[in-house]
GROMACS .gro file of C-alpha atoms in nm:
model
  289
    1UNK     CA    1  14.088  12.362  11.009
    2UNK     CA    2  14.425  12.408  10.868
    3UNK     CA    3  14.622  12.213  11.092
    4UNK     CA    4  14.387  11.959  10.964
    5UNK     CA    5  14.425  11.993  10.641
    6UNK     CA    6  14.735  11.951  10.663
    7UNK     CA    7  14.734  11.599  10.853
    8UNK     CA    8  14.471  11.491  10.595
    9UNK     CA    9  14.720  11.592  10.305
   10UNK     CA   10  15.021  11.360  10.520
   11UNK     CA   11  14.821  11.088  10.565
   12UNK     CA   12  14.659  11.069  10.178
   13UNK     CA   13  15.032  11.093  10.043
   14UNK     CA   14  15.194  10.887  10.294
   15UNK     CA   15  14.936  10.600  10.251
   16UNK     CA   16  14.888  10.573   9.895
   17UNK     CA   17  15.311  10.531   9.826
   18UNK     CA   18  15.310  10.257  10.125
   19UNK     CA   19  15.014  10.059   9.963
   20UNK     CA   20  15.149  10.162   9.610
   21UNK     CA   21  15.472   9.978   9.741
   22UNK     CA   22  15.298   9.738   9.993
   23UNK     CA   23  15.449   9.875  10.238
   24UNK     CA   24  15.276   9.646  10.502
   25UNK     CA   25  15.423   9.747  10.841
   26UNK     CA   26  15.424  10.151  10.746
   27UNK     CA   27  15.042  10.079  10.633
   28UNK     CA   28  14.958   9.869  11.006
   29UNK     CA   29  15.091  10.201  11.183
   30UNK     CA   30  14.889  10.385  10.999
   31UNK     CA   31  14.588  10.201  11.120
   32UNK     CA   32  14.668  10.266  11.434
   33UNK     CA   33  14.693  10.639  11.431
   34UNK     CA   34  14.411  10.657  11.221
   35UNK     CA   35  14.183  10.448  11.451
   36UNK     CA   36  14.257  10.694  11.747
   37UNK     CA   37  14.201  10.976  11.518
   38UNK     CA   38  13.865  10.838  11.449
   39UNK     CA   39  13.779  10.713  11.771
   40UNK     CA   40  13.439  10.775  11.965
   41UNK     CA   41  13.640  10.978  12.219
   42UNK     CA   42  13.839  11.174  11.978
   43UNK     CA   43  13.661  11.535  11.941
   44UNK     CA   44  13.819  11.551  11.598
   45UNK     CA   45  13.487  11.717  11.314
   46UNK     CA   46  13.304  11.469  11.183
   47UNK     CA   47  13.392  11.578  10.852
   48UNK     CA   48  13.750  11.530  10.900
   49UNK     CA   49  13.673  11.184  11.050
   50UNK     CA   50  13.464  11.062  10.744
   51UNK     CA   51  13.801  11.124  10.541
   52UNK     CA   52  13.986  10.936  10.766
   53UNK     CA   53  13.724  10.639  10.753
   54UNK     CA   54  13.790  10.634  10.391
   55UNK     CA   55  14.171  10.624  10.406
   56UNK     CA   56  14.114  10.374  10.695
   57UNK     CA   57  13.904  10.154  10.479
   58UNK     CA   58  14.140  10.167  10.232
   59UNK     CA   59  14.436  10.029  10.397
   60UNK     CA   60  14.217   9.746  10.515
   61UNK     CA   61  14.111   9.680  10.145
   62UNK     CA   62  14.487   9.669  10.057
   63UNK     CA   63  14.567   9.410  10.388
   64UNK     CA   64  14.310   9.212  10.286
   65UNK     CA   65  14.401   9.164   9.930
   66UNK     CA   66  14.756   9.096  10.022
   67UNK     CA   67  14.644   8.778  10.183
   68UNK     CA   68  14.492   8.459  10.006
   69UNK     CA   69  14.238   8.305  10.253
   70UNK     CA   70  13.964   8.557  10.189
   71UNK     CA   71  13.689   8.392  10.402
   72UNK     CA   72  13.896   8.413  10.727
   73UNK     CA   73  14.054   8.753  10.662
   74UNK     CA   74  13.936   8.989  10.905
   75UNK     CA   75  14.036   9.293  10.717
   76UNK     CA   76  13.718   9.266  10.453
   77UNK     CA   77  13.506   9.279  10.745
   78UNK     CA   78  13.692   9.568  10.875
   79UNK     CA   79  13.663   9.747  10.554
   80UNK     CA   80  13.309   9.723  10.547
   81UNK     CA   81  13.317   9.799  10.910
   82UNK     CA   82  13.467  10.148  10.776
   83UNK     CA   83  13.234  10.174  10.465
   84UNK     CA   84  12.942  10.159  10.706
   85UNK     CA   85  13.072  10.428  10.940
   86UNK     CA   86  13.111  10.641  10.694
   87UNK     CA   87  12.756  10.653  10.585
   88UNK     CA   88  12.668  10.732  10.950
   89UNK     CA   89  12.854  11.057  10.992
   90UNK     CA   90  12.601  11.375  11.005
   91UNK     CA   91  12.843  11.617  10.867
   92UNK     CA   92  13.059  11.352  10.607
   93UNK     CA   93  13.262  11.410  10.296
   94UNK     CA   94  13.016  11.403  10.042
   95UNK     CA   95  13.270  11.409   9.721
   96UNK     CA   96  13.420  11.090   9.847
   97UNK     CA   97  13.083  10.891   9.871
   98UNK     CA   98  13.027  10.766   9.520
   99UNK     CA   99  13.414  10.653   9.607
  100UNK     CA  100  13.336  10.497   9.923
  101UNK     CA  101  13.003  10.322   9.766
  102UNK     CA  102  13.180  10.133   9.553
  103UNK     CA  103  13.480   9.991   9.705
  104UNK     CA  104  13.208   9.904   9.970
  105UNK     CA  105  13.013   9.704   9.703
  106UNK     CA  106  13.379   9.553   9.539
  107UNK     CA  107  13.479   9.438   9.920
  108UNK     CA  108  13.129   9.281   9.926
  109UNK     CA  109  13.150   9.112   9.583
  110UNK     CA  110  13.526   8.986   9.653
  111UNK     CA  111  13.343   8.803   9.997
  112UNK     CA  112  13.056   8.631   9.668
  113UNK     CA  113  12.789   8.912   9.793
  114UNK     CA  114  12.696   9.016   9.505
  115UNK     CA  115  12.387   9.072   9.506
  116UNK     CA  116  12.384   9.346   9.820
  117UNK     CA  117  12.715   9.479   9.608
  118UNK     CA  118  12.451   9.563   9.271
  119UNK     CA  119  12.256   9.851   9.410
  120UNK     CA  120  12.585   9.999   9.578
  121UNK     CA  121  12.774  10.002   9.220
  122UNK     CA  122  12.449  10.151   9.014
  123UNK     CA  123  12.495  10.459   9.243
  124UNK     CA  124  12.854  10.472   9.169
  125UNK     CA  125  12.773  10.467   8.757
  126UNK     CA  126  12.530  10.809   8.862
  127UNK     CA  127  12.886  11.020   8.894
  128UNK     CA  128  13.123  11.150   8.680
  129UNK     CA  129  13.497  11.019   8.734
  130UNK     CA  130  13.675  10.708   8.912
  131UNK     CA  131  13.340  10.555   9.069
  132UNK     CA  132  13.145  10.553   8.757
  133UNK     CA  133  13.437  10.413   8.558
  134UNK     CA  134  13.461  10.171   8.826
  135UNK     CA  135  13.120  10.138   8.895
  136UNK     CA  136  13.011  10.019   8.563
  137UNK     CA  137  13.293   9.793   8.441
  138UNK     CA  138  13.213   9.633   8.806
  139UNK     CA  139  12.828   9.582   8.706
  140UNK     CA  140  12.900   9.448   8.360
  141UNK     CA  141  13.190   9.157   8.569
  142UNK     CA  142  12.943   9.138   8.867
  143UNK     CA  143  12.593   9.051   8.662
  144UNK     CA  144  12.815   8.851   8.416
  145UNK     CA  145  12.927   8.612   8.709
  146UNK     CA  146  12.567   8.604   8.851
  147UNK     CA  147  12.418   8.448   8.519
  148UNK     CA  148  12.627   8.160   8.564
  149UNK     CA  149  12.435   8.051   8.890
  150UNK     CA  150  12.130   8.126   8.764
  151UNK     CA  151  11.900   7.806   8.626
  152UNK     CA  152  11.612   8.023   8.440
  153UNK     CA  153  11.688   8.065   8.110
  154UNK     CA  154  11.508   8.410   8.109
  155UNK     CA  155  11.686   8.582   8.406
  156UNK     CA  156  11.998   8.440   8.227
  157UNK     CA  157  11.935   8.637   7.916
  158UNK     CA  158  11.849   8.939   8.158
  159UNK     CA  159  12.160   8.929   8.317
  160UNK     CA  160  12.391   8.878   8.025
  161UNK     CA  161  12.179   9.188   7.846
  162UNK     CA  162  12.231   9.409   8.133
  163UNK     CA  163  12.597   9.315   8.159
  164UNK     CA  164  12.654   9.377   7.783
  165UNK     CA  165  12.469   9.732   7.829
  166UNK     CA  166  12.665   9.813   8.118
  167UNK     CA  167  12.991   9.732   7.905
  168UNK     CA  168  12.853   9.982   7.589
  169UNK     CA  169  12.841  10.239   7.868
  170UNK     CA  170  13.158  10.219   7.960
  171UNK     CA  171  13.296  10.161   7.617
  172UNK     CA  172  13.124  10.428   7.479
  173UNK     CA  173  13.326  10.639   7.705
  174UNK     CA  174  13.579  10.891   7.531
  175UNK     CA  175  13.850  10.782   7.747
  176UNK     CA  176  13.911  10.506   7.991
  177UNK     CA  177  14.185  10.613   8.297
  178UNK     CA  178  14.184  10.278   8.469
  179UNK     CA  179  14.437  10.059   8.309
  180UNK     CA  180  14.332   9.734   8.400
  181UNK     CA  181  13.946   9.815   8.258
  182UNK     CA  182  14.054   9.951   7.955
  183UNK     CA  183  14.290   9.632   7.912
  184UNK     CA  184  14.020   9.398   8.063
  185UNK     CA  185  13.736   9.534   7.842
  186UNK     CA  186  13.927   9.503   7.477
  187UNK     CA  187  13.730   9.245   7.296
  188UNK     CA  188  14.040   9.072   7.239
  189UNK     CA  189  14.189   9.090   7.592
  190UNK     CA  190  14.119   8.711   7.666
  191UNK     CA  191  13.981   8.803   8.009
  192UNK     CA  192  13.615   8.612   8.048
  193UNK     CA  193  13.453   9.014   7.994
  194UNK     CA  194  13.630   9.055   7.661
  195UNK     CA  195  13.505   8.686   7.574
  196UNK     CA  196  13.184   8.749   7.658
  197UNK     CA  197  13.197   9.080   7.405
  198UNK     CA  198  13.345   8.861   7.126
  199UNK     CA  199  13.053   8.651   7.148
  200UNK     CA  200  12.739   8.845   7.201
  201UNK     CA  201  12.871   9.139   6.996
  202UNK     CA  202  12.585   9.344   6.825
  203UNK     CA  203  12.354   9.026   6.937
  204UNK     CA  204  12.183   9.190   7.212
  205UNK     CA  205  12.161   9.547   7.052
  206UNK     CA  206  11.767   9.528   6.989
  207UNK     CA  207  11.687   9.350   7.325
  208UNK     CA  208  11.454   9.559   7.472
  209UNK     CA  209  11.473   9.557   7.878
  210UNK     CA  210  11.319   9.514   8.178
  211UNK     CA  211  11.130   9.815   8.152
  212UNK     CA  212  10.992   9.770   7.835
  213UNK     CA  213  10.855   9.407   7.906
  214UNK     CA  214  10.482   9.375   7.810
  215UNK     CA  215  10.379   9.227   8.135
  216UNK     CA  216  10.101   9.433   8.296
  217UNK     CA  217   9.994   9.365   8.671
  218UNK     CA  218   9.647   9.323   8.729
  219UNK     CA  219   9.578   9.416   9.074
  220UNK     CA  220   9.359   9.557   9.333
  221UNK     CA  221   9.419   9.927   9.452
  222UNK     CA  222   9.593   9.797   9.791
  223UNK     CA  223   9.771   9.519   9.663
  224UNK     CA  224   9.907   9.736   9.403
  225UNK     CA  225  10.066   9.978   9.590
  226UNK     CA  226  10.198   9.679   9.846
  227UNK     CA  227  10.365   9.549   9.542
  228UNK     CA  228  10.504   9.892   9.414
  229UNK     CA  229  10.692   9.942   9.759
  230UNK     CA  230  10.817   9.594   9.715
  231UNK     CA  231  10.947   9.623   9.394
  232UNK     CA  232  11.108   9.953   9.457
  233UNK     CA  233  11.280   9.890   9.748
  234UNK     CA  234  11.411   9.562   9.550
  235UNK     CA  235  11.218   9.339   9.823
  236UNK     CA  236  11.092   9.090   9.612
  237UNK     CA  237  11.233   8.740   9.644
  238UNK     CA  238  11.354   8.750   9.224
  239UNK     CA  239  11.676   8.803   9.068
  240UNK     CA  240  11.518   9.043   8.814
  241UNK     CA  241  11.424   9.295   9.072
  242UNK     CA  242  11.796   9.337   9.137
  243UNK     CA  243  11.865   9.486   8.791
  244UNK     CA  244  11.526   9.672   8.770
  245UNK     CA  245  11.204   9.842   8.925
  246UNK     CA  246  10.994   9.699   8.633
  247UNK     CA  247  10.626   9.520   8.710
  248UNK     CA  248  10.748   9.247   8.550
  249UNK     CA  249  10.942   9.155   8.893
  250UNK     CA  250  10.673   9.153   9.131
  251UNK     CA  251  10.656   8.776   9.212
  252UNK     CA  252  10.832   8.609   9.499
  253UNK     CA  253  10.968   8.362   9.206
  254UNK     CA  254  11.305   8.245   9.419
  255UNK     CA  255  11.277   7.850   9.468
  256UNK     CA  256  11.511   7.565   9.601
  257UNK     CA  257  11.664   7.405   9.292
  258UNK     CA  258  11.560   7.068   9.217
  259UNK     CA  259  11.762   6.789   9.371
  260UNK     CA  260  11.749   6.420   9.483
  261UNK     CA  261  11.758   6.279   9.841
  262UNK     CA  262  11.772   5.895   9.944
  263UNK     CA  263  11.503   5.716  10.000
  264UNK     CA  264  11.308   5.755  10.327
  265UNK     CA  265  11.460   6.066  10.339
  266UNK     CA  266  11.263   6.384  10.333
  267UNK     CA  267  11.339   6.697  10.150
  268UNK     CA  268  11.482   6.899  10.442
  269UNK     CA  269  11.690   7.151  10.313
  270UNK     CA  270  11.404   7.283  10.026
  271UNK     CA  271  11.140   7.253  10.344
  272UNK     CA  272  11.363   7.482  10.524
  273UNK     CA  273  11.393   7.692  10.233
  274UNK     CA  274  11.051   7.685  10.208
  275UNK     CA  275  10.974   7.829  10.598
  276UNK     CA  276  11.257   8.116  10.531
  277UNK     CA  277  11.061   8.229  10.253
  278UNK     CA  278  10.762   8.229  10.465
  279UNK     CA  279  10.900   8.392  10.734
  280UNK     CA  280  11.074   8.721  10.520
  281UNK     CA  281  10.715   8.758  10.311
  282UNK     CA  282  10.508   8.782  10.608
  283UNK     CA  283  10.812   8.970  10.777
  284UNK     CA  284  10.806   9.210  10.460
  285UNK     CA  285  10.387   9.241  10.479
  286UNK     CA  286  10.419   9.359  10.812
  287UNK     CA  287  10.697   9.688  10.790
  288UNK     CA  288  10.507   9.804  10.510
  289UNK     CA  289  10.149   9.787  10.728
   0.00000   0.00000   0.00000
């Protein structure tokens, strides 16, 4: 395992100066020695593959940001590609998976998948260090960008609390080691999070959440428990069961927004919207039976 070791300890120094000095041909090479290294036919442990995933990822991350045409950029997919595998390894390096979780769920919010990107990030926030610093300034961005889309006034007010207790968290943090979040999160920092502070400061402080809504569900014994698996496994077709578990989520609330069409012409695109939803709920009703 040594000689390992010691390969891992090249390639982690070696990589982070070429992408700390976008180094772009030195960090293409890299790729390629790492992709053999990782490779189905390699016999290289599992363990020591999962690290190289990461650093892999990694260097895709950095390509990809290093270009402007994000929807056409191969090297997000690639990075998730890498995110992915890692997960799959049997023997995998565990330290590096609240890491890995969240620059997964920061690739997928960069490609406007945020909402797959949420639970990824909350189990960042559950460890100490780099992914919870990361994890939570990323919710408190993430949910903040969400509200704008969304046209309920309630889910709005959700979103915005959440954000604003996801931004306490990480403010209430002795120290912040990421320089761009501690600059980005200062009330007066001008970015659209430190605006957001300025104005709801103290304002949300005796919102109560999700979790404490009065809603009670008033169900039979089966339908109960149906809904209770939905709601956990954030299966229901509403915004508010991606922030929370709470009964007060278990409706399939998600409609098309309104909108006009000519005359004699039929509302296809909320029809179709309308058979997709029908499809997932009886699609949903059936893995659970």
């Amino acid at each position: 395992m040594d000689g390992w070791n010691e390969k891992i300890a090249y390639f982690a120094e070696n990589i982070d100066n070429c992408i700390e000095c976008d180094d772009i041909d030195s960090l293409i090479r890299f790729c390629d020695e790492l992709k053999k290294i990782i490779s189905d036919e390699s016999e290289a442990p599992d363990f020591i593959k999962s690290i190289l995933t990461y650093y892999l990822s990694n260097i895709y991350q950095h390509l990809a940001s290093d270009e402007n045409d994000r929807w056409n950029n191969p090297n997000y997919g690639n990075a998730i590609i890498c995110h992915r595998k890692f997960y799959r390894y049997t023997n995998r390096a565990y330290e590096l998976l609240p890491q890995v979780k969240v620059n997964h769920a920061n690739t997928l919010q960069t490609l406007c998948r945020n909402f797959e990107a949420i639970p990824l990030w909350k189990k960042g926030t559950s460890h100490f260090g780099d992914a919870e610093e990361v994890g939570l300034y990323r919710l408190a961005t993430g949910l903040l960008w969400v509200s704008h889309y969304l046209y309920d006034k309630e889910h709005i007010h959700y979103y915005q609390l959440y954000a604003y207790n996801y931004a306490k968290k990480l403010l209430a943090k002795d120290a912040i080691y990421h320089s761009g979040i501690r600059e980005s999160i200062r009330v007066d920092s001008g970015s659209e999070l430190g605006r957001f502070l300025q104005y709801v400061q103290n304002s949300f402080d005796s919102d109560s959440d999700l979790l404490e809504h009065s809603y009670k569900p008033d169900y039979s014994k089966e339908e109960k428990k149906y809904r209770s698996w939905c709601k956990d496994n954030i299966l229901f077709l509403n915004p508010l069961n991606d922030l929370e578990n709470a009964w007060v989520v278990d409706h399939d609330i998600l409609n098309f927004p309104k909108y006009s069409t000519p005359v004699f012409e039929g509302p296809y695109l909320s029809a179709s919207f309308s058979s997709m939803k029908n499809e997932y709920c009886y699609n949903r009703h059936l893995n659970r039976h």
